[in-house]
Amino acid sequence: MTLIIGAGPAGLAMAGQMRHAGLPFTLLEQSDAVGHSWRNHYDRLHLHTVRQYSALPHLPLPDDYPVYVSRQQLVDYLELYCQQFDIRPEFNQSVRRISRTADGAWLVETAIDRFMADRVVVATGYNRVPFQPTWPGQETYSGTLMHSRDYRNGAAFGGKNVLVIGMGNTGAELALDLYEHGANPFLSVRSPVNIVKRDVFGKPAQPTAIFLNKFPNWFYDLMAGLSQRISVGDLSPYGLRKPPYPPSYQIRELGKIPVIDLGTLDQIKAGNIHVVPGVERFTERGVRLTNGEDLAVEAVVVSTGYRPGLGALFPEALQEQILNEKGYPKALWFAKPDLQGLYFIGFSTPLTGILYNIGKESEKLIRQFRS
């Protein structure tokens, strides 16, 4: 028996491959619907990758979808995918523990059930558990304090000063959304940040990334750095510092996606989104920044990202073997006898796009299952 954990894009891609190959499986999902994370992201979210390279295996995205698919359109597609391949997840099965039995099987324990399997495919998501730091003084802050996971749109913040902490892809886009809803957004950026345009000279950047991925790393880095200098330029006058390496190196070596700009930079340059330093502490009516300034804001949106949260699912002895220092899997699968039958999908940050890579990873896994 093969057990797939997680009915997001990665888990469904694996289920689709299994169904297409005529292999049996059981799919567990902790929520009551497929694509749970996508259902709960902010309203304006679209894929940063093009439709052509964002479909799951054996079913293209509909032709009438735009180049960059919206959040709701992707949810609709995931439901269509289940119908097409007769994928019926067991819902409300929140996995608590994955362990190895004495006879070499895998035991998966949920809040309400226990499953035995020869193979377990973990597809719980690259960004599963929200990461929210704490700051001195935040308990006395009188305004609204929320993590980006709870943000839907900026309608409630019109006319207000709002601070977004963290300039990842979500933070950059939420600052833009706040501005477009009439707020006065501030963007707290603590460290140097790599920024690339989603479209360069009117063309989507992803197909070029897929093409350049065929070349040696030094050439890819050279071209990525050149494109960034031409399309983004020097942002230091606006309070944004660049790391000493190109965005391709950052993805490949550090596993961190650069900021894909959708219009935030234009509003920063126009003075409509204000870049400020890191936050030292909260005050009653705002925050004190690391440069000593006090900033009065009526709301703070913490956009400090997510973690995979895989450590909580495995015994400590297994964690050390399968997870790296950041808590992500070291490989798609492992050759060691005591780890055979354990697989991961959807936990890498490729140069070519996460959904595109999920398709490639699912192909590798299904070939492994057939061998």
XYZ file of C-alpha atoms in Angstrom, residues 85-311:
227
model
C -8.510 11.049 -12.026
C -11.132 9.918 -9.523
C -8.988 11.036 -6.586
C -10.927 10.771 -3.338
C -8.893 11.914 -0.342
C -9.699 10.862 3.180
C -10.394 14.281 4.708
C -9.901 15.512 8.284
C -6.964 13.131 8.732
C -4.365 15.244 10.500
C -1.120 13.256 10.637
C 0.532 13.314 14.045
C 3.357 10.760 13.667
C 5.235 8.800 11.002
C 7.412 5.984 12.324
C 9.032 2.714 11.277
C 7.752 -0.568 12.698
C 9.937 -3.489 13.719
C 8.959 -5.449 10.604
C 9.953 -2.626 8.241
C 6.531 -1.128 7.493
C 5.599 2.519 7.978
C 3.084 3.471 10.646
C 1.186 6.716 10.087
C -0.899 7.919 13.002
C -3.520 10.642 12.577
C -5.729 12.290 15.164
C -8.396 9.648 14.564
C -6.758 6.698 12.752
C -3.716 4.492 12.221
C -2.446 3.395 8.788
C 0.181 0.824 7.819
C 1.970 1.281 4.500
C 4.872 -0.073 2.476
C 5.452 3.393 1.012
C 4.744 6.847 2.410
C 4.894 9.943 0.209
C 5.063 13.105 2.320
C 3.543 16.049 0.438
C 2.546 18.324 3.305
C 3.911 21.479 1.693
C 6.988 23.640 1.581
C 5.175 26.332 3.595
C 2.974 24.572 6.141
C 3.502 26.215 9.531
C 3.434 30.030 9.864
C 6.585 31.503 11.382
C 5.918 34.498 13.603
C 8.704 36.031 15.698
C 7.968 37.998 18.829
C 9.234 41.464 19.711
C 9.559 43.260 23.033
C 6.525 45.377 23.811
C 4.118 43.774 21.362
C 1.724 42.771 24.156
C 1.047 46.464 24.872
C 0.586 47.498 21.225
C -2.886 49.003 20.817
C -3.283 48.425 17.071
C -4.046 45.383 14.934
C -1.290 42.755 14.832
C -1.678 39.822 12.433
C 0.324 37.251 10.488
C 0.056 37.369 6.712
C -1.776 34.007 6.764
C -4.812 35.882 8.185
C -4.689 38.712 5.633
C -7.254 38.557 2.820
C -7.294 42.082 1.371
C -6.690 45.694 2.340
C -10.327 46.813 2.409
C -10.324 47.298 6.192
C -7.147 49.402 6.167
C -8.073 52.301 3.899
C -6.647 55.604 5.193
C -4.532 53.862 7.850
C -0.793 53.599 8.382
C 0.074 49.906 8.066
C 3.483 48.295 8.563
C 4.345 45.072 6.734
C 7.284 43.302 8.392
C 9.331 41.316 5.907
C 9.933 41.759 2.180
C 9.493 38.301 0.777
C 7.086 37.697 -2.065
C 4.078 37.857 0.235
C 5.215 40.989 2.072
C 5.983 42.854 -1.151
C 2.599 41.991 -2.619
C 0.655 42.811 0.554
C 2.266 46.244 0.673
C 1.085 46.785 -2.902
C -2.400 45.503 -2.072
C -2.623 47.834 0.919
C -1.666 50.822 -1.222
C -4.252 49.884 -3.842
C -6.903 49.750 -1.097
C -6.058 53.272 0.062
C -3.765 52.500 2.986
C -0.436 54.190 3.685
C 1.909 51.177 3.731
C 5.377 50.886 5.251
C 7.601 47.934 4.422
C 10.156 46.859 7.023
C 13.226 45.388 5.316
C 15.961 44.178 7.637
C 18.374 42.436 5.256
C 19.572 42.718 1.653
C 17.015 41.380 -0.811
C 17.208 40.022 -4.347
C 14.412 41.323 -6.556
C 13.530 40.188 -10.065
C 10.749 41.179 -12.417
C 8.037 38.626 -13.148
C 8.051 39.900 -16.723
C 11.189 41.221 -18.391
C 10.727 43.425 -21.455
C 7.093 42.343 -21.602
C 7.894 38.614 -21.578
C 7.400 36.144 -18.685
C 10.716 35.335 -17.014
C 9.984 31.672 -16.214
C 10.475 30.199 -19.732
C 13.863 31.919 -19.868
C 14.740 30.412 -16.469
C 13.833 26.941 -17.727
C 16.008 27.494 -20.821
C 18.984 28.850 -18.835
C 18.759 25.933 -16.407
C 20.262 23.749 -19.157
C 23.531 25.702 -19.047
C 26.383 25.639 -16.490
C 25.698 27.466 -13.240
C 28.283 30.177 -13.922
C 26.561 31.110 -17.170
C 23.092 31.104 -15.592
C 24.360 33.333 -12.777
C 25.982 35.711 -15.245
C 22.797 36.074 -17.293
C 20.566 36.352 -14.219
C 22.745 39.089 -12.745
C 22.833 40.979 -16.033
C 19.056 40.778 -16.446
C 18.567 41.986 -12.876
C 20.873 44.973 -13.351
C 19.059 46.008 -16.522
C 15.465 45.456 -15.410
C 15.686 46.339 -11.695
C 18.758 48.554 -11.345
C 20.239 50.089 -8.214
C 17.644 50.342 -5.446
C 19.909 51.660 -2.698
C 18.452 55.206 -2.966
C 15.130 53.674 -1.883
C 16.506 51.862 1.149
C 16.881 48.455 -0.487
C 20.237 46.682 -0.482
C 21.154 43.808 -2.782
C 23.049 40.667 -1.674
C 26.474 40.028 -3.248
C 25.125 37.175 -5.400
C 22.558 36.886 -8.213
C 19.022 35.527 -7.650
C 19.829 32.227 -9.410
C 22.637 31.522 -6.918
C 20.303 32.393 -4.033
C 17.737 29.819 -5.164
C 20.224 27.097 -6.031
C 22.614 27.379 -3.080
C 20.501 28.913 -0.317
C 17.066 27.527 -1.190
C 15.477 30.960 -0.980
C 13.184 32.406 -3.639
C 13.929 36.036 -4.617
C 11.212 38.656 -4.543
C 9.290 38.517 -7.813
C 8.122 42.064 -8.406
C 4.555 42.664 -9.580
C 4.539 46.443 -9.243
C 5.724 47.084 -5.689
C 8.980 48.663 -6.889
C 7.140 51.266 -8.980
C 5.165 52.337 -5.921
C 8.298 52.431 -3.752
C 9.984 54.666 -6.319
C 6.866 56.854 -6.477
C 6.913 57.294 -2.683
C 3.614 55.460 -2.150
C 5.174 52.528 -0.288
C 7.786 53.530 2.293
C 10.770 51.266 2.988
C 11.943 51.365 6.622
C 14.580 49.391 8.587
C 13.961 46.421 10.850
C 11.797 46.502 13.972
C 13.563 46.721 17.337
C 10.463 46.729 19.548
C 6.790 47.594 19.645
C 5.434 50.713 21.321
C 1.862 51.391 22.394
C 1.024 53.077 19.085
C 3.519 51.537 16.703
C 7.112 50.347 16.563
C 10.630 51.536 17.227
C 12.897 50.838 14.298
C 16.523 49.736 14.451
C 17.623 53.239 13.411
C 15.996 54.665 16.571
C 12.927 56.135 14.859
C 9.447 55.671 16.279
C 6.850 54.839 13.638
C 3.146 55.256 14.455
C 1.036 52.632 12.683
C -2.512 51.424 13.237
C -1.843 47.899 12.020
C 1.108 45.538 11.588
C 1.120 42.577 9.212
C 3.889 40.102 10.028
C 5.084 38.571 6.764
C 7.989 36.463 7.979
C 7.076 33.318 6.084
C 6.458 29.695 6.915
C 8.310 26.546 7.859
C 7.702 22.955 6.688
C 7.104 21.674 10.219
C 8.286 18.171 9.307
C 10.249 17.656 12.504
